[in-house]
């Protein structure tokens, strides 16, 4: 069965960096979209960054230029490099994936919302002070 397991969260001072990892297993093919979402207390879950199976990435405007989403060559691990962290980046970060599908993603990944995600990790906490 599909599993997404995040790691790498923690506490950091403003201006610092963290790198999140998500080990992905159980897929029969490359996920159509792989993404990081985050949820702050009393806020809705928001998409931070997404990368498609053809390696096109899209970022939320609030993290553009500071965060980088990537995968390893085998697409078994999803990463989120976070630099110049700000207190407003604090939240629970979730790894997410859309099940493998034939064909190219089109605009599916760039417009991915929570409701379109098929698989979620358990989350890893990031706290910036």
XYZ file of N, CA and C in Angstrom:
387
model
N 0.834 -1.180 0.000
C 0.000 0.000 0.000
C 0.880 1.245 0.000
N 0.329 2.380 -0.386
C 1.083 3.626 -0.486
C 1.377 4.194 0.897
N 2.605 4.629 1.069
C 3.004 5.302 2.302
C 3.822 6.538 1.969
N 3.557 7.625 2.687
C 4.343 8.848 2.608
C 4.808 9.166 4.018
N 6.113 9.245 4.225
C 6.654 9.459 5.560
C 7.592 10.656 5.541
N 7.188 11.723 6.238
C 7.991 12.938 6.277
C 9.029 12.897 7.393
N 10.087 13.665 7.201
C 11.088 13.866 8.246
C 11.790 15.199 7.979
N 12.518 15.674 8.980
C 13.328 16.870 8.798
C 12.784 18.135 9.432
N 11.599 18.069 10.010
C 11.066 19.253 10.668
C 11.833 19.570 11.940
N 11.535 20.723 12.525
C 12.191 21.108 13.758
C 11.979 22.574 14.044
N 12.754 23.071 14.992
C 12.681 24.478 15.378
C 13.923 25.197 14.884
N 13.727 26.384 14.360
C 14.841 27.149 13.806
C 14.569 28.630 14.008
N 15.619 29.415 14.077
C 15.456 30.863 14.187
C 15.182 31.457 12.808
N 14.528 32.583 12.818
C 14.251 33.299 11.569
C 15.548 33.524 10.802
N 15.484 33.297 9.495
C 16.664 33.411 8.656
C 17.379 32.084 8.446
N 17.013 31.096 9.220
C 17.653 29.794 9.113
C 17.080 28.936 8.011
N 17.565 27.700 7.935
C 17.164 26.775 6.879
C 16.797 25.410 7.454
N 15.923 24.727 6.752
C 15.582 23.341 7.038
C 15.357 22.629 5.718
N 15.586 21.321 5.715
C 15.276 20.517 4.540
C 14.365 19.376 4.959
N 13.171 19.359 4.393
C 12.218 18.299 4.661
C 12.381 17.191 3.626
N 12.146 15.962 4.067
C 12.174 14.813 3.176
C 10.877 14.033 3.318
N 10.485 13.388 2.246
C 9.293 12.539 2.271
C 9.626 11.256 1.525
N 9.675 10.156 2.245
C 9.913 8.857 1.636
C 8.581 8.315 1.115
N 8.542 8.049 -0.188
C 7.305 7.605 -0.830
C 7.460 6.155 -1.287
N 6.479 5.327 -0.961
C 6.556 3.916 -1.348
C 5.171 3.381 -1.686
N 5.154 2.293 -2.444
C 3.901 1.621 -2.752
C 3.238 2.052 -4.038
N 3.801 3.038 -4.718
C 3.195 3.495 -5.970
C 3.537 2.547 -7.116
N 2.577 2.326 -7.998
C 2.833 1.572 -9.225
C 2.977 2.576 -10.352
N 4.098 3.245 -10.370
C 4.356 4.293 -11.339
C 4.716 5.578 -10.628
N 5.021 6.622 -11.421
C 5.379 7.922 -10.858
C 4.108 8.707 -10.557
N 3.970 9.225 -9.334
C 2.800 10.052 -9.037
C 2.653 11.194 -10.027
N 1.436 11.525 -10.374
C 1.195 12.611 -11.316
C 1.748 13.930 -10.784
N 1.471 14.191 -9.507
C 1.931 15.394 -8.827
C 2.417 15.000 -7.435
N 3.466 15.670 -6.976
C 3.970 15.507 -5.620
C 4.081 16.908 -5.025
N 3.646 17.058 -3.790
C 3.530 18.408 -3.264
C 3.802 18.470 -1.769
N 4.060 19.674 -1.314
C 4.121 19.992 0.105
C 3.008 20.993 0.414
N 2.237 20.673 1.414
C 1.233 21.564 1.973
C 1.647 21.913 3.397
N 1.085 22.984 3.901
C 1.315 23.312 5.313
C 0.029 23.847 5.917
N -0.051 23.686 7.234
C -1.225 24.159 7.956
C -0.787 24.770 9.266
N -1.079 26.050 9.415
C -0.809 26.740 10.664
C -2.028 26.610 11.572
N -1.843 26.778 12.879
C -2.993 26.704 13.798
C -4.094 27.666 13.364
N -5.321 27.168 13.392
C -6.511 27.973 13.079
C -6.521 28.473 11.639
N -5.768 27.798 10.774
C -5.743 28.172 9.363
C -6.036 26.969 8.487
N -6.428 27.240 7.259
C -6.655 26.156 6.330
C -5.318 25.632 5.793
N -5.351 24.382 5.346
C -4.167 23.796 4.731
C -3.925 24.479 3.389
N -2.680 24.884 3.144
C -2.356 25.571 1.902
C -1.214 24.864 1.185
N -1.236 24.937 -0.124
C -0.177 24.339 -0.915
C 1.042 25.245 -0.915
N 2.191 24.697 -0.608
C 3.439 25.447 -0.571
C 4.180 25.314 -1.891
N 4.304 24.075 -2.367
C 5.041 23.817 -3.594
C 4.574 22.493 -4.162
N 4.633 22.386 -5.479
C 4.226 21.160 -6.152
C 5.178 20.908 -7.312
N 5.440 19.641 -7.581
C 6.259 19.261 -8.721
C 5.545 18.152 -9.467
N 5.498 18.251 -10.773
C 4.799 17.259 -11.573
C 5.733 16.111 -11.940
N 5.148 15.071 -12.532
C 5.965 13.915 -12.911
C 6.934 14.246 -14.019
N 6.727 15.378 -14.689
C 7.689 15.830 -15.703
C 8.538 16.975 -15.157
N 8.584 17.051 -13.813
C 9.505 17.939 -13.096
C 9.242 19.429 -13.269
N 8.002 19.792 -13.563
C 7.631 21.210 -13.559
C 7.168 21.572 -12.156
N 7.710 22.633 -11.610
C 7.397 23.010 -10.231
C 6.670 24.351 -10.175
N 5.844 24.481 -9.159
C 5.081 25.705 -8.913
C 5.131 25.992 -7.427
N 5.240 27.274 -7.087
C 5.375 27.675 -5.687
C 4.312 28.694 -5.303
N 3.948 28.661 -4.030
C 3.124 29.730 -3.496
C 3.940 31.015 -3.520
N 3.276 32.119 -3.741
C 3.992 33.393 -3.842
C 4.739 33.721 -2.554
N 4.227 33.246 -1.423
C 4.841 33.552 -0.129
C 6.187 32.866 0.077
N 6.472 31.826 -0.722
C 7.728 31.089 -0.554
C 8.613 31.141 -1.791
N 8.112 31.745 -2.851
C 8.878 31.828 -4.104
C 10.244 32.462 -3.841
N 11.286 31.794 -4.334
C 12.637 32.316 -4.155
C 13.312 31.878 -2.870
N 12.543 31.305 -1.950
C 13.120 30.843 -0.681
C 13.071 29.321 -0.551
N 12.040 28.706 -1.124
C 11.864 27.263 -1.016
C 12.125 26.608 -2.370
N 12.633 25.371 -2.331
C 12.852 24.604 -3.548
C 12.342 23.183 -3.351
N 11.466 22.748 -4.249
C 10.953 21.383 -4.210
C 11.730 20.547 -5.222
N 12.013 19.307 -4.861
C 12.762 18.434 -5.762
C 12.493 16.980 -5.392
N 12.923 16.086 -6.258
C 12.860 14.657 -5.980
C 14.219 14.037 -6.271
N 14.428 12.829 -5.772
C 15.621 12.104 -6.181
C 15.356 11.479 -7.548
N 16.397 10.887 -8.130
C 16.286 10.399 -9.512
C 15.232 9.307 -9.648
N 15.053 8.508 -8.632
C 14.095 7.411 -8.698
C 12.679 7.834 -8.326
N 12.513 9.095 -7.929
C 11.206 9.629 -7.510
C 10.675 8.923 -6.264
N 11.572 8.355 -5.452
C 11.169 7.710 -4.211
C 11.158 8.674 -3.035
N 11.850 9.799 -3.190
C 11.934 10.753 -2.102
C 11.647 12.150 -2.614
N 10.791 12.850 -1.899
C 10.448 14.242 -2.214
C 11.115 15.133 -1.177
N 11.665 16.241 -1.629
C 12.360 17.156 -0.728
C 11.734 18.553 -0.780
N 11.940 19.274 0.297
C 11.615 20.700 0.313
C 12.750 21.411 1.059
N 13.565 22.119 0.309
C 14.628 22.931 0.898
C 14.041 24.298 1.229
N 14.136 24.668 2.489
C 13.544 25.924 2.946
C 14.645 26.818 3.490
N 14.841 27.952 2.840
C 15.863 28.918 3.245
C 15.218 30.221 3.684
N 15.979 31.012 4.436
C 15.502 32.312 4.906
C 14.108 32.183 5.531
N 13.996 31.255 6.443
C 12.701 30.985 7.064
C 12.206 32.164 7.878
N 10.882 32.326 7.873
C 10.231 33.418 8.583
C 9.248 32.828 9.592
N 8.901 33.580 10.642
C 7.933 33.061 11.623
C 6.620 32.624 10.981
N 6.208 33.292 9.917
C 4.947 32.924 9.263
C 5.048 31.604 8.492
N 6.234 31.020 8.403
C 6.379 29.698 7.802
C 6.067 28.588 8.805
N 5.835 28.949 10.040
C 5.538 27.969 11.079
C 4.258 27.209 10.761
N 4.301 25.894 10.953
C 3.117 25.077 10.726
C 3.482 23.614 10.594
N 2.448 22.806 10.417
C 2.644 21.390 10.135
C 2.767 21.237 8.627
N 3.829 20.598 8.194
C 4.079 20.415 6.767
C 3.738 18.975 6.374
N 2.955 18.866 5.317
C 2.486 17.572 4.851
C 2.980 17.277 3.444
N 3.458 16.079 3.251
C 3.782 15.565 1.932
C 2.486 15.034 1.304
N 2.331 15.250 0.014
C 1.089 14.852 -0.647
C 1.388 14.346 -2.051
N 0.533 13.475 -2.549
C 0.737 12.926 -3.887
C -0.595 12.625 -4.557
N -0.582 12.774 -5.870
C -1.712 12.373 -6.710
C -1.320 11.077 -7.400
N -2.226 10.131 -7.440
C -1.896 8.805 -7.954
C -1.401 8.863 -9.385
N -0.568 7.879 -9.761
C -0.038 7.852 -11.127
C -1.149 7.783 -12.160
N -0.955 8.490 -13.245
C -1.902 8.489 -14.356
C -1.123 8.537 -15.660
N -1.724 8.010 -16.709
C -1.107 8.094 -18.012
C -1.183 9.519 -18.547
N -0.255 9.863 -19.408
C -0.291 11.168 -20.026
C 0.395 12.231 -19.183
N 0.407 13.448 -19.695
C 1.042 14.564 -19.006
C 0.043 15.246 -18.069
N 0.565 15.940 -17.047
C -0.331 16.509 -16.031
C -1.201 17.657 -16.525
N -0.794 18.340 -17.599
C -1.510 19.536 -18.007
C -1.425 20.559 -16.885
N -2.527 21.133 -16.519
C -2.534 22.134 -15.460
C -2.924 21.579 -14.105
N -3.040 20.258 -14.003
C -3.524 19.644 -12.764
C -2.630 19.968 -11.583
N -1.322 19.826 -11.762
C -0.414 20.034 -10.635
C -0.338 21.502 -10.239
N -0.265 22.379 -11.219
C -0.127 23.810 -10.924
C -1.329 24.354 -10.170
N -2.477 23.706 -10.297
C -3.691 24.173 -9.628
C -4.149 23.206 -8.536
N -3.269 22.328 -8.106
C -3.633 21.299 -7.123
C -4.091 21.896 -5.807
N -5.240 21.436 -5.346
C -5.762 21.812 -4.043
C -5.854 20.573 -3.165
N -6.124 20.781 -1.898
C -6.197 19.661 -0.952
C -7.179 18.596 -1.420
N -8.273 19.022 -1.997
C -9.314 18.087 -2.399
C -8.874 17.172 -3.529
N -7.820 17.557 -4.236
C -7.332 16.760 -5.345
C -6.246 15.774 -4.982
N -5.815 15.801 -3.738
C -4.735 14.924 -3.282
C -5.289 13.542 -2.950
N -4.564 12.515 -3.405
C -4.989 11.137 -3.125
C -4.316 10.554 -1.876
N -3.097 10.982 -1.593
C -2.339 10.407 -0.482
C -1.663 11.521 0.320
N -1.680 11.347 1.644
C -1.072 12.310 2.569
C -0.094 11.609 3.501
N 0.964 12.336 3.864
C 1.815 11.879 4.943
C 1.221 12.306 6.273
N 1.910 11.965 7.348
C 1.388 12.258 8.685
C 1.752 13.664 9.150
N 2.694 14.305 8.462
C 3.074 15.676 8.791
C 4.330 15.757 9.637
N 5.030 16.865 9.482
C 6.206 17.159 10.312
C 6.152 18.637 10.677
N 6.403 18.927 11.950
C 6.242 20.280 12.467
C 7.469 21.135 12.173
N 7.219 22.341 11.695
C 8.258 23.350 11.492
C 7.890 24.563 12.330
N 8.814 24.988 13.181
C 8.585 26.149 14.034
C 9.718 27.138 13.826
N 9.362 28.359 13.462
C 10.344 29.412 13.212
C 10.099 30.544 14.213
N 11.118 30.890 14.964
C 10.948 31.928 15.983
C 11.914 33.082 15.764
